[in-house]
Amino acid sequence: MTDNTPQPAGPVQSAALGELRVQIDALDHQLLQLLNQRARVAEQVGAIKRAEGSPFFRPDRVAQVIAKIEAANPGPLLNAHVAAIWREIMSACLALESPQRVAVLGPQGTFTEEAAIEFFGSAANLIYCDNFDEVFHATESGTAQYGVVAIENSTEGAVARTLDLFLRSPVHVIGQVSLQVRHNLLRQQNSLDDIEVVMAHPQALAQCQNWLSKHLPHAERRAVSSNAEGARLAATNPKWAALASERAASQFGLHIVAHAIQDEAFNRTRFAVICLPQTMAMPPVTGKDSTSLVVSVPNKPGAVHDLLVPLKKNGVSLTRFESRPAKSGQWEYYFYMDIAGHPAQPAVAAALNELKELCAFYQVLGAYPTAD
């Protein structure tokens, strides 16, 4: 029996719209041909690098290419969008030369994962670790070529565990990512009712404490290894909630019950990209660099003041200063410092040489292009 019920007509396409879509299809075809042409050249570059023993990944080269593209961009595409497109193109081409293994805090959906993708592109092979200790270990052992770890939050300050791990690790910092962090309340049900536990990384719980005290004063705040792990656990119990990213909500099929609940609207976290020196040497000067180091000084009056004198004398700006107990039982401290500039620059080199003479312990953690 034939159904003669009239079917609703599809959207009517005007002749003008049809012509434009034909143009877009033709342009897409040209783009695809050009992208594959670029990829074939990248494969040749990879073969030469392999023969010469040169590093496959060069963040300074990525930055140079993107800067040139942005300078040549006539619009209407925004430079930020053009940069994101080119980063993905370069990531895909690099994967043909040599896939990059990058250790990050897992599971999928963490802000560390997001920072790694922003730096390396989505073609990188991510290795998910349970904590930052494992990220360092994977990078040190060669399981991963690179690692990404959080080092500082604009609300809660330094990530203490990361700073401590640098002291006994042979890795150095070769890059940095500054990520705007928005914490969302995720749950199986789209409601604030009957939430018994809120789970997240301790830093995230601290960054949202005012909102939690006001809206969920009786809920237990449970620290877990990562925000994404909290989201994974929240997906197993209807009375549990998590603080995590939109990516984590999608990953674990959770509702975003409340958006951007962090206490500071412009909450940002800085992430360090780490590797062994034999994987990549210190990046060259870009003109917009930072140098990180850790030092200790004899416990005597004026010792900390003396650390600052070489910087002032040589006109070098101190951009971050943190202290951590040396755990010696003698009330001694390690001081973590970020300065503006690169050790290859004469003023910075002079300041560091003078500073080293004052220190009982001195270690440059890395020099790298400053994140925007």
XYZ file of C-alpha atoms in Angstrom:
372
model
C 0.000 0.000 0.000
C 1.438 3.345 -1.055
C 1.494 6.256 1.369
C 0.272 9.315 -0.553
C 0.644 11.708 2.387
C 2.398 14.865 1.161
C 5.947 15.136 2.508
C 7.248 18.452 3.806
C 9.388 20.197 1.248
C 13.086 20.751 2.014
C 14.546 24.235 2.302
C 14.485 26.125 -0.965
C 17.940 27.098 -2.212
C 18.150 30.285 -4.228
C 20.236 30.400 -7.407
C 22.635 32.898 -5.818
C 23.191 30.680 -2.758
C 23.714 27.662 -4.988
C 26.399 29.478 -6.978
C 28.240 30.484 -3.799
C 28.176 26.911 -2.526
C 29.656 25.712 -5.801
C 32.462 28.252 -5.324
C 33.048 27.050 -1.740
C 33.188 23.420 -2.896
C 35.769 24.345 -5.549
C 37.844 26.326 -3.037
C 37.697 23.443 -0.543
C 39.046 21.148 -3.254
C 41.907 23.569 -3.961
C 42.671 23.856 -0.227
C 42.806 20.083 0.097
C 45.222 19.814 -2.833
C 47.461 22.539 -1.373
C 47.404 21.001 2.115
C 48.479 17.628 0.751
C 51.152 19.354 -1.331
C 52.421 21.025 1.863
C 52.325 17.664 3.653
C 54.486 16.045 0.968
C 57.100 18.800 1.386
C 56.914 18.281 5.166
C 57.668 14.581 4.649
C 60.800 15.574 2.706
C 61.795 17.917 5.535
C 61.305 15.044 7.976
C 63.584 12.772 5.938
C 66.362 15.409 5.976
C 65.955 16.017 9.728
C 66.110 12.273 10.347
C 69.339 11.981 8.347
C 70.905 15.003 10.069
C 69.664 14.113 13.556
C 67.887 17.472 13.858
C 64.900 17.924 16.218
C 61.571 17.406 14.493
C 59.588 19.798 16.680
C 60.743 23.416 16.766
C 58.379 25.679 18.735
C 60.348 28.740 17.647
C 59.810 27.739 13.998
C 56.080 27.274 14.654
C 55.945 30.747 16.213
C 57.833 32.278 13.247
C 55.521 30.717 10.668
C 52.392 31.824 12.523
C 53.760 35.355 12.993
C 54.432 35.640 9.242
C 50.967 34.352 8.392
C 49.339 36.807 10.796
C 51.377 39.697 9.342
C 50.262 38.748 5.820
C 46.617 38.165 6.753
C 44.348 40.676 4.893
C 41.146 39.460 6.613
C 38.272 38.985 7.065
C 39.555 36.031 9.142
C 40.808 37.147 12.558
C 44.486 36.573 13.321
C 43.595 34.416 16.332
C 41.571 32.100 14.112
C 44.229 32.033 11.416
C 46.842 31.131 14.047
C 44.688 28.254 15.329
C 44.205 26.912 11.784
C 47.924 27.069 10.969
C 48.892 25.449 14.262
C 46.681 22.471 13.361
C 48.104 22.330 9.813
C 51.647 22.269 11.190
C 50.683 19.689 13.815
C 49.210 17.383 11.153
C 52.307 17.757 8.958
C 54.623 17.143 11.922
C 52.726 13.917 12.645
C 53.803 12.715 9.181
C 57.439 13.568 9.932
C 57.514 12.141 13.464
C 54.482 11.889 15.815
C 55.173 13.725 19.073
C 54.504 11.834 22.322
C 53.338 14.240 25.036
C 52.629 13.309 28.679
C 49.710 15.145 30.296
C 47.559 14.886 33.396
C 44.656 12.548 32.677
C 42.119 11.308 32.051
C 40.836 12.966 28.873
C 39.227 16.344 29.477
C 41.801 18.024 31.761
C 42.984 21.587 31.319
C 46.499 20.153 30.977
C 45.300 18.231 27.924
C 43.836 21.464 26.548
C 47.145 23.277 27.103
C 49.040 20.482 25.327
C 46.723 20.661 22.321
C 47.107 24.446 22.189
C 50.908 24.074 22.112
C 51.384 20.938 19.981
C 48.108 20.753 18.020
C 45.609 17.913 18.106
C 47.794 15.543 16.028
C 50.153 14.955 18.977
C 49.994 11.546 20.671
C 48.930 12.302 24.249
C 49.961 9.987 27.093
C 47.592 10.353 30.063
C 49.122 10.223 33.549
C 47.514 10.028 36.992
C 49.493 12.923 38.466
C 52.298 15.370 37.728
C 54.862 12.983 39.244
C 54.021 10.526 36.466
C 54.228 13.275 33.820
C 57.789 14.038 34.952
C 58.678 10.330 35.075
C 57.278 9.654 31.587
C 59.254 12.575 30.187
C 62.475 11.653 32.019
C 62.286 7.990 30.953
C 61.613 8.678 27.280
C 58.113 7.201 27.343
C 57.084 10.702 26.270
C 59.257 13.190 24.410
C 57.558 16.120 26.143
C 55.405 16.767 29.182
C 52.976 19.513 30.134
C 52.506 20.505 33.788
C 50.687 23.327 35.576
C 53.046 25.714 37.355
C 50.976 28.701 38.490
C 47.392 29.898 38.825
C 46.415 33.562 38.889
C 44.075 32.954 41.854
C 45.856 30.369 44.006
C 49.482 30.977 43.070
C 52.177 28.385 42.446
C 51.477 24.684 42.022
C 53.766 23.518 44.819
C 54.161 19.912 43.702
C 55.395 20.945 40.264
C 57.997 23.270 41.774
C 59.244 20.502 44.072
C 59.519 18.035 41.172
C 61.815 20.368 39.215
C 64.433 20.140 41.976
C 65.271 16.501 41.331
C 64.488 16.238 37.634
C 66.855 16.511 34.643
C 64.145 18.061 32.415
C 64.050 21.721 31.461
C 61.320 24.106 30.312
C 61.182 24.848 26.575
C 57.737 26.414 26.278
C 54.816 27.894 28.124
C 51.047 28.064 27.696
C 48.752 30.525 29.479
C 45.198 29.211 29.531
C 42.035 30.914 30.709
C 40.464 28.408 33.072
C 36.699 28.270 33.540
C 35.455 25.764 36.087
C 31.961 24.404 35.497
C 29.803 22.335 37.844
C 29.120 19.028 36.087
C 26.600 16.362 37.049
C 24.382 13.557 35.720
C 21.265 15.628 36.463
C 20.750 19.225 35.396
C 20.010 20.401 38.950
C 21.760 21.655 42.083
C 19.455 19.571 44.302
C 20.753 16.683 46.455
C 24.458 17.084 45.641
C 26.389 15.335 48.399
C 29.958 15.504 47.063
C 31.835 17.916 44.774
C 35.077 16.512 43.370
C 37.999 18.255 41.694
C 41.726 18.849 41.859
C 42.600 20.745 45.087
C 43.500 23.863 43.066
C 40.064 23.910 41.408
C 38.277 23.470 44.741
C 40.236 26.412 46.125
C 39.495 28.552 43.062
C 35.737 27.994 43.493
C 35.444 28.060 47.284
C 33.259 31.191 47.512
C 30.719 29.856 45.017
C 30.646 26.444 46.702
C 30.182 27.999 50.153
C 27.236 30.029 48.909
C 25.427 27.493 46.711
C 26.486 24.086 48.103
C 27.473 24.770 51.737
C 26.706 21.245 52.962
C 28.328 19.293 50.117
C 31.582 17.521 50.862
C 34.534 18.876 48.884
C 36.627 15.905 47.837
C 40.073 16.349 46.319
C 40.976 13.993 43.442
C 43.966 13.724 41.102
C 42.475 15.908 38.338
C 39.290 17.719 37.405
C 38.651 15.229 34.613
C 38.985 12.367 37.096
C 36.339 14.120 39.201
C 34.097 14.285 36.120
C 34.669 10.592 35.442
C 33.660 9.731 39.010
C 30.637 12.079 38.900
C 29.365 10.102 35.918
C 29.102 7.035 38.193
C 26.928 8.501 40.962
C 23.871 10.805 40.626
C 24.632 12.528 43.947
C 28.172 13.487 42.973
C 29.267 16.553 41.010
C 32.585 17.742 39.594
C 34.376 20.969 38.757
C 35.782 20.620 35.270
C 35.919 21.900 31.702
C 33.303 21.822 28.970
C 35.540 19.264 27.252
C 35.179 16.978 30.296
C 31.395 17.427 30.276
C 31.279 16.247 26.676
C 33.763 13.445 27.341
C 31.742 11.927 30.205
C 28.196 12.832 29.127
C 27.452 15.225 31.990
C 25.210 18.285 32.254
C 26.818 21.671 32.868
C 24.691 22.673 35.854
C 26.509 25.981 36.416
C 28.953 27.727 34.068
C 32.211 29.462 35.031
C 31.851 29.333 38.809
C 35.485 30.220 39.619
C 35.761 33.062 42.118
C 37.898 35.203 39.788
C 36.393 35.884 36.376
C 39.782 36.094 34.641
C 41.224 32.973 36.238
C 44.289 31.776 34.285
C 46.765 28.943 34.700
C 50.293 28.819 33.297
C 51.589 25.491 32.056
C 55.214 24.563 31.401
C 56.252 22.380 28.473
C 59.155 20.192 29.615
C 61.611 17.787 27.981
C 65.098 16.367 28.391
C 67.882 18.607 27.027
C 68.843 15.880 24.536
C 65.286 15.930 23.160
C 65.431 19.680 22.609
C 68.052 22.215 23.614
C 67.181 25.623 24.987
C 65.138 27.500 22.349
C 66.938 30.456 20.722
C 66.231 34.095 21.492
C 62.928 35.387 20.124
C 62.997 38.861 21.673
C 60.061 38.017 23.943
C 61.451 35.411 26.306
C 61.431 34.345 29.944
C 64.060 32.492 31.952
C 63.163 30.359 34.986
C 65.619 29.362 37.688
C 65.725 28.012 41.238
C 68.321 29.111 43.792
C 69.107 28.951 47.481
C 71.279 31.262 49.526
C 73.042 30.966 52.897
C 70.701 31.739 55.789
C 72.082 35.127 56.798
C 70.705 38.695 57.071
C 70.212 40.419 53.716
C 70.771 37.277 51.635
C 67.447 37.518 49.798
C 67.967 41.226 49.163
C 71.368 40.439 47.656
C 69.674 38.138 45.101
C 67.918 41.124 43.574
C 70.962 43.382 43.242
C 72.437 41.729 40.090
C 69.060 41.994 38.375
C 68.671 45.695 39.173
C 72.292 46.426 38.298
C 71.907 44.906 34.816
C 68.390 46.191 34.133
C 66.738 42.763 34.187
C 63.103 42.540 35.304
C 61.992 39.979 37.887
C 58.518 38.722 36.914
C 57.942 35.982 39.519
C 59.410 35.078 42.900
C 58.273 32.053 44.935
C 59.754 30.313 47.955
C 59.534 26.632 48.937
C 60.912 24.963 52.079
C 64.138 23.057 51.460
C 62.850 20.342 53.863
C 66.225 20.258 55.583
C 64.845 21.033 59.048
C 67.011 24.154 59.158
C 64.442 26.723 57.984
C 66.149 26.954 54.606
C 64.337 27.764 51.383
C 64.551 27.394 47.635
C 63.586 30.473 45.643
C 61.966 30.104 42.222
C 62.475 33.093 39.964
C 61.253 34.092 36.517
C 63.072 36.919 34.785
C 62.362 38.712 31.522
C 64.848 37.868 28.788
C 67.092 35.047 27.561
C 70.530 33.890 28.838
C 71.965 34.547 25.369
C 71.315 38.267 25.845
C 74.335 40.097 27.366
C 72.436 41.857 30.191
C 70.701 38.651 31.268
C 73.946 36.641 31.033
C 75.751 39.203 33.213
C 72.967 39.212 35.804
C 72.872 35.411 35.973
C 76.671 35.126 36.323
C 76.670 37.578 39.232
C 73.644 35.895 40.802
C 75.257 32.456 40.615
C 78.215 33.651 42.678
C 75.856 34.484 45.557
C 74.033 31.141 45.632
C 74.597 27.944 47.556
C 72.406 26.235 44.950
C 71.748 27.486 41.415
C 69.855 25.828 38.541
C 68.404 27.305 35.366
C 65.095 25.524 34.738
C 64.777 26.790 31.176
C 64.410 29.714 28.794
C 61.457 29.904 26.440
C 59.177 32.268 24.496
C 56.813 34.080 26.865
C 53.167 33.006 26.602
C 50.649 35.726 25.712
